[in-house]
mmCIF file of C-alpha atoms in Angstrom:
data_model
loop_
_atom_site.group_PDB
_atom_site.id
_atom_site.type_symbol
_atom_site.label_atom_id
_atom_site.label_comp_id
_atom_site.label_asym_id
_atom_site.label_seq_id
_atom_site.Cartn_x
_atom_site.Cartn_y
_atom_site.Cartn_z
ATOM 1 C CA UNK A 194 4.064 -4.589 9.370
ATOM 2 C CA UNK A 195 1.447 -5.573 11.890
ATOM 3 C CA UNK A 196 -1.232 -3.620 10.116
ATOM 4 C CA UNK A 197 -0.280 -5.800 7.263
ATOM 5 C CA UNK A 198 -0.410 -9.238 9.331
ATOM 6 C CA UNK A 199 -4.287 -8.923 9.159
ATOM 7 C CA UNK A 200 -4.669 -9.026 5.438
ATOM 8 C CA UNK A 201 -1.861 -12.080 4.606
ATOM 9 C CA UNK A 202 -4.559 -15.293 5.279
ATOM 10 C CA UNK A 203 -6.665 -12.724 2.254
ATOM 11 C CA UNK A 204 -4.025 -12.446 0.344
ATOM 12 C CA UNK A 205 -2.265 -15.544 -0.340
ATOM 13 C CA UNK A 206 -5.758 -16.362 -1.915
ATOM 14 C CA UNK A 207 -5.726 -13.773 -4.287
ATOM 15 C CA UNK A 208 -5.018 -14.108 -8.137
ATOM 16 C CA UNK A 209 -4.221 -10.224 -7.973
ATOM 17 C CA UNK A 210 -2.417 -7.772 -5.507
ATOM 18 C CA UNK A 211 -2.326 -3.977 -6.557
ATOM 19 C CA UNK A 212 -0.093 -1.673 -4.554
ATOM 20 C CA UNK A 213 -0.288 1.875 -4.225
ATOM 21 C CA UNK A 214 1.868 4.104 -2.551
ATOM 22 C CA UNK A 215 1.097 7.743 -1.341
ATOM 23 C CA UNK A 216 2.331 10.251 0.182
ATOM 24 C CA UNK A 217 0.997 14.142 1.559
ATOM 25 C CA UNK A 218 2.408 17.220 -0.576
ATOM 26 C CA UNK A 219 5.519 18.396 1.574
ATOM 27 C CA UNK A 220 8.583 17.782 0.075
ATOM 28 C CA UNK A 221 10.028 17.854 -3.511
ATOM 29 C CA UNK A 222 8.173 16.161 -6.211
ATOM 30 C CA UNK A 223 10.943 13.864 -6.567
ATOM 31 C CA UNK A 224 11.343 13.175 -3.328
ATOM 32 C CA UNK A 225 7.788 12.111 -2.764
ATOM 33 C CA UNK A 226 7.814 9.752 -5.834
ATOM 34 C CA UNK A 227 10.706 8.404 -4.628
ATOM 35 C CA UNK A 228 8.860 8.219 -0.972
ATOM 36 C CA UNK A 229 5.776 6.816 -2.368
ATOM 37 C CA UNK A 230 7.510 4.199 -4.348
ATOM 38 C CA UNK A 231 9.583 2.814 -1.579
ATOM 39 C CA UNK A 232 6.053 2.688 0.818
ATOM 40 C CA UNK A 233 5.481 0.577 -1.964
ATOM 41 C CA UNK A 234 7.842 -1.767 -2.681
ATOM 42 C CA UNK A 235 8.166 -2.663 1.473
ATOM 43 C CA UNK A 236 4.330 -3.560 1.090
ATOM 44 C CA UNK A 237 5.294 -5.811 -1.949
ATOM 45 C CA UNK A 238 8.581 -7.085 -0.466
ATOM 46 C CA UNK A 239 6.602 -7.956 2.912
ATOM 47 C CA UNK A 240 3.626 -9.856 0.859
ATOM 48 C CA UNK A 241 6.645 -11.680 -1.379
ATOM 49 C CA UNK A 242 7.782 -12.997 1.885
ATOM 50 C CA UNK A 243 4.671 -14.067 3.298
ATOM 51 C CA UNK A 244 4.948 -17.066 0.577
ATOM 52 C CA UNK A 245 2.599 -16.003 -1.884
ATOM 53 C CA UNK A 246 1.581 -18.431 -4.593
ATOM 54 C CA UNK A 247 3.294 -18.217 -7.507
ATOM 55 C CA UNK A 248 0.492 -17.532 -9.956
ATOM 56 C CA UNK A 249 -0.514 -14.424 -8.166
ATOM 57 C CA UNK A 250 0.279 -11.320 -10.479
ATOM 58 C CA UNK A 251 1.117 -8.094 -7.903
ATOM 59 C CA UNK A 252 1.417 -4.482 -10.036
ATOM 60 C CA UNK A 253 2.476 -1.338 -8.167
ATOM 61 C CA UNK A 254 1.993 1.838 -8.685
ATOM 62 C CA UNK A 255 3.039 4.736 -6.443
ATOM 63 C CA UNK A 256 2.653 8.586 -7.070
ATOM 64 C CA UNK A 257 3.825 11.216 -4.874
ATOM 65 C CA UNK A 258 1.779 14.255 -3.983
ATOM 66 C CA UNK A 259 -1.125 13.000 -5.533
ATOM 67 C CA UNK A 260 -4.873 11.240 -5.102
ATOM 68 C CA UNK A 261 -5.194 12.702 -1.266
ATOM 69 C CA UNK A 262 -7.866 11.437 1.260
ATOM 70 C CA UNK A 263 -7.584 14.315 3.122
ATOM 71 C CA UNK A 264 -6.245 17.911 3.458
ATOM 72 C CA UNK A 265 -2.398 18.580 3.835
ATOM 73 C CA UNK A 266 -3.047 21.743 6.444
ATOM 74 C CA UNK A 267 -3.144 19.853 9.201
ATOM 75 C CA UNK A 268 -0.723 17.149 10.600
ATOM 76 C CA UNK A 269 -3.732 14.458 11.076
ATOM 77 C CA UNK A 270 -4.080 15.064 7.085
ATOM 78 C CA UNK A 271 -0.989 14.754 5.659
ATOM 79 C CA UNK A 272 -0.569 12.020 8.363
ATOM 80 C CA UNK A 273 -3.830 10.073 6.400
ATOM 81 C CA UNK A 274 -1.977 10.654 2.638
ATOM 82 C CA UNK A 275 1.048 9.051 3.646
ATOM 83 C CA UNK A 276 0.092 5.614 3.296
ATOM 84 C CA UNK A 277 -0.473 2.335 0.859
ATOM 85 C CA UNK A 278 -3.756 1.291 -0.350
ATOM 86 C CA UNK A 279 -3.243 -2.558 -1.304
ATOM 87 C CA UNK A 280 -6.575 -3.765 -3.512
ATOM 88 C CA UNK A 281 -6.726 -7.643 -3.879
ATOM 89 C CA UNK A 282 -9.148 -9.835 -5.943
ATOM 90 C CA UNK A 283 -10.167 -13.166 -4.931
ATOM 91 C CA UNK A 284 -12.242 -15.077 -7.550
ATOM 92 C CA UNK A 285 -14.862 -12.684 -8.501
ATOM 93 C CA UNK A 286 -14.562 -10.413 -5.512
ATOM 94 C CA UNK A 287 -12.599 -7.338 -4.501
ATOM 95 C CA UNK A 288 -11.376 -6.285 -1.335
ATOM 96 C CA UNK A 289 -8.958 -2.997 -0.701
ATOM 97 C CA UNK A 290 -6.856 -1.938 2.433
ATOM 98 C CA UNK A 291 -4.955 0.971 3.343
ATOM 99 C CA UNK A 292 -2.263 1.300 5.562
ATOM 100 C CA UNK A 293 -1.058 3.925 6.777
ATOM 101 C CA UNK A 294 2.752 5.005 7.894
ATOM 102 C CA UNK A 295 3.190 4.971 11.698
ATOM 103 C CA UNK A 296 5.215 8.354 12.652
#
């Protein structure tokens, strides 16, 4: 959660929080939705508790072994999928974030 601890004074400004959790390709397909969904949910759960205002609307989605940033060959890769990307509007502007799992 420390990676997160940067983006909260951001946040708590925004009118809108999207969520998106990730994962590489190893693994059953179920298993990584399931994965990706629960990266998710901790990023909303840990925002939630941060005191949020009210009014701001936060939508998740979460797909497993999908939308990669990188190749799953290699450790470092499938390191840089496993991760959520949290995008965040404030007024007229848009700011994104990714975090990434720690092994």
């Amino acid at each position: 959660h420390r990676q997160l601890t940067f983006i909260v004074p951001d946040v708590r400004r925004a009118s809108a929080i999207e969520i998106r959790g990730r994962t590489d390709e190893l693994g059953s397909a179920g298993l990584n939705e399931v994965l990706a969904r629960n990266r998710a949910l901790a990023v909303r759960d840990y925002l939630r508790a941060q005191n949020l205002p009210e009014v701001t609307t936060v939508r998740l989605s979460f797909k497993g072994a999908c939308c990669y940033v990188a190749g799953n060959d290699a450790a470092e890769g499938r390191a840089a999928n496993r991760r959520v990307e949290i995008e965040w509007q404030t007024g007229l502007q848009v700011a994104q974030r990714t975090i990434h799992e720690r092994n």
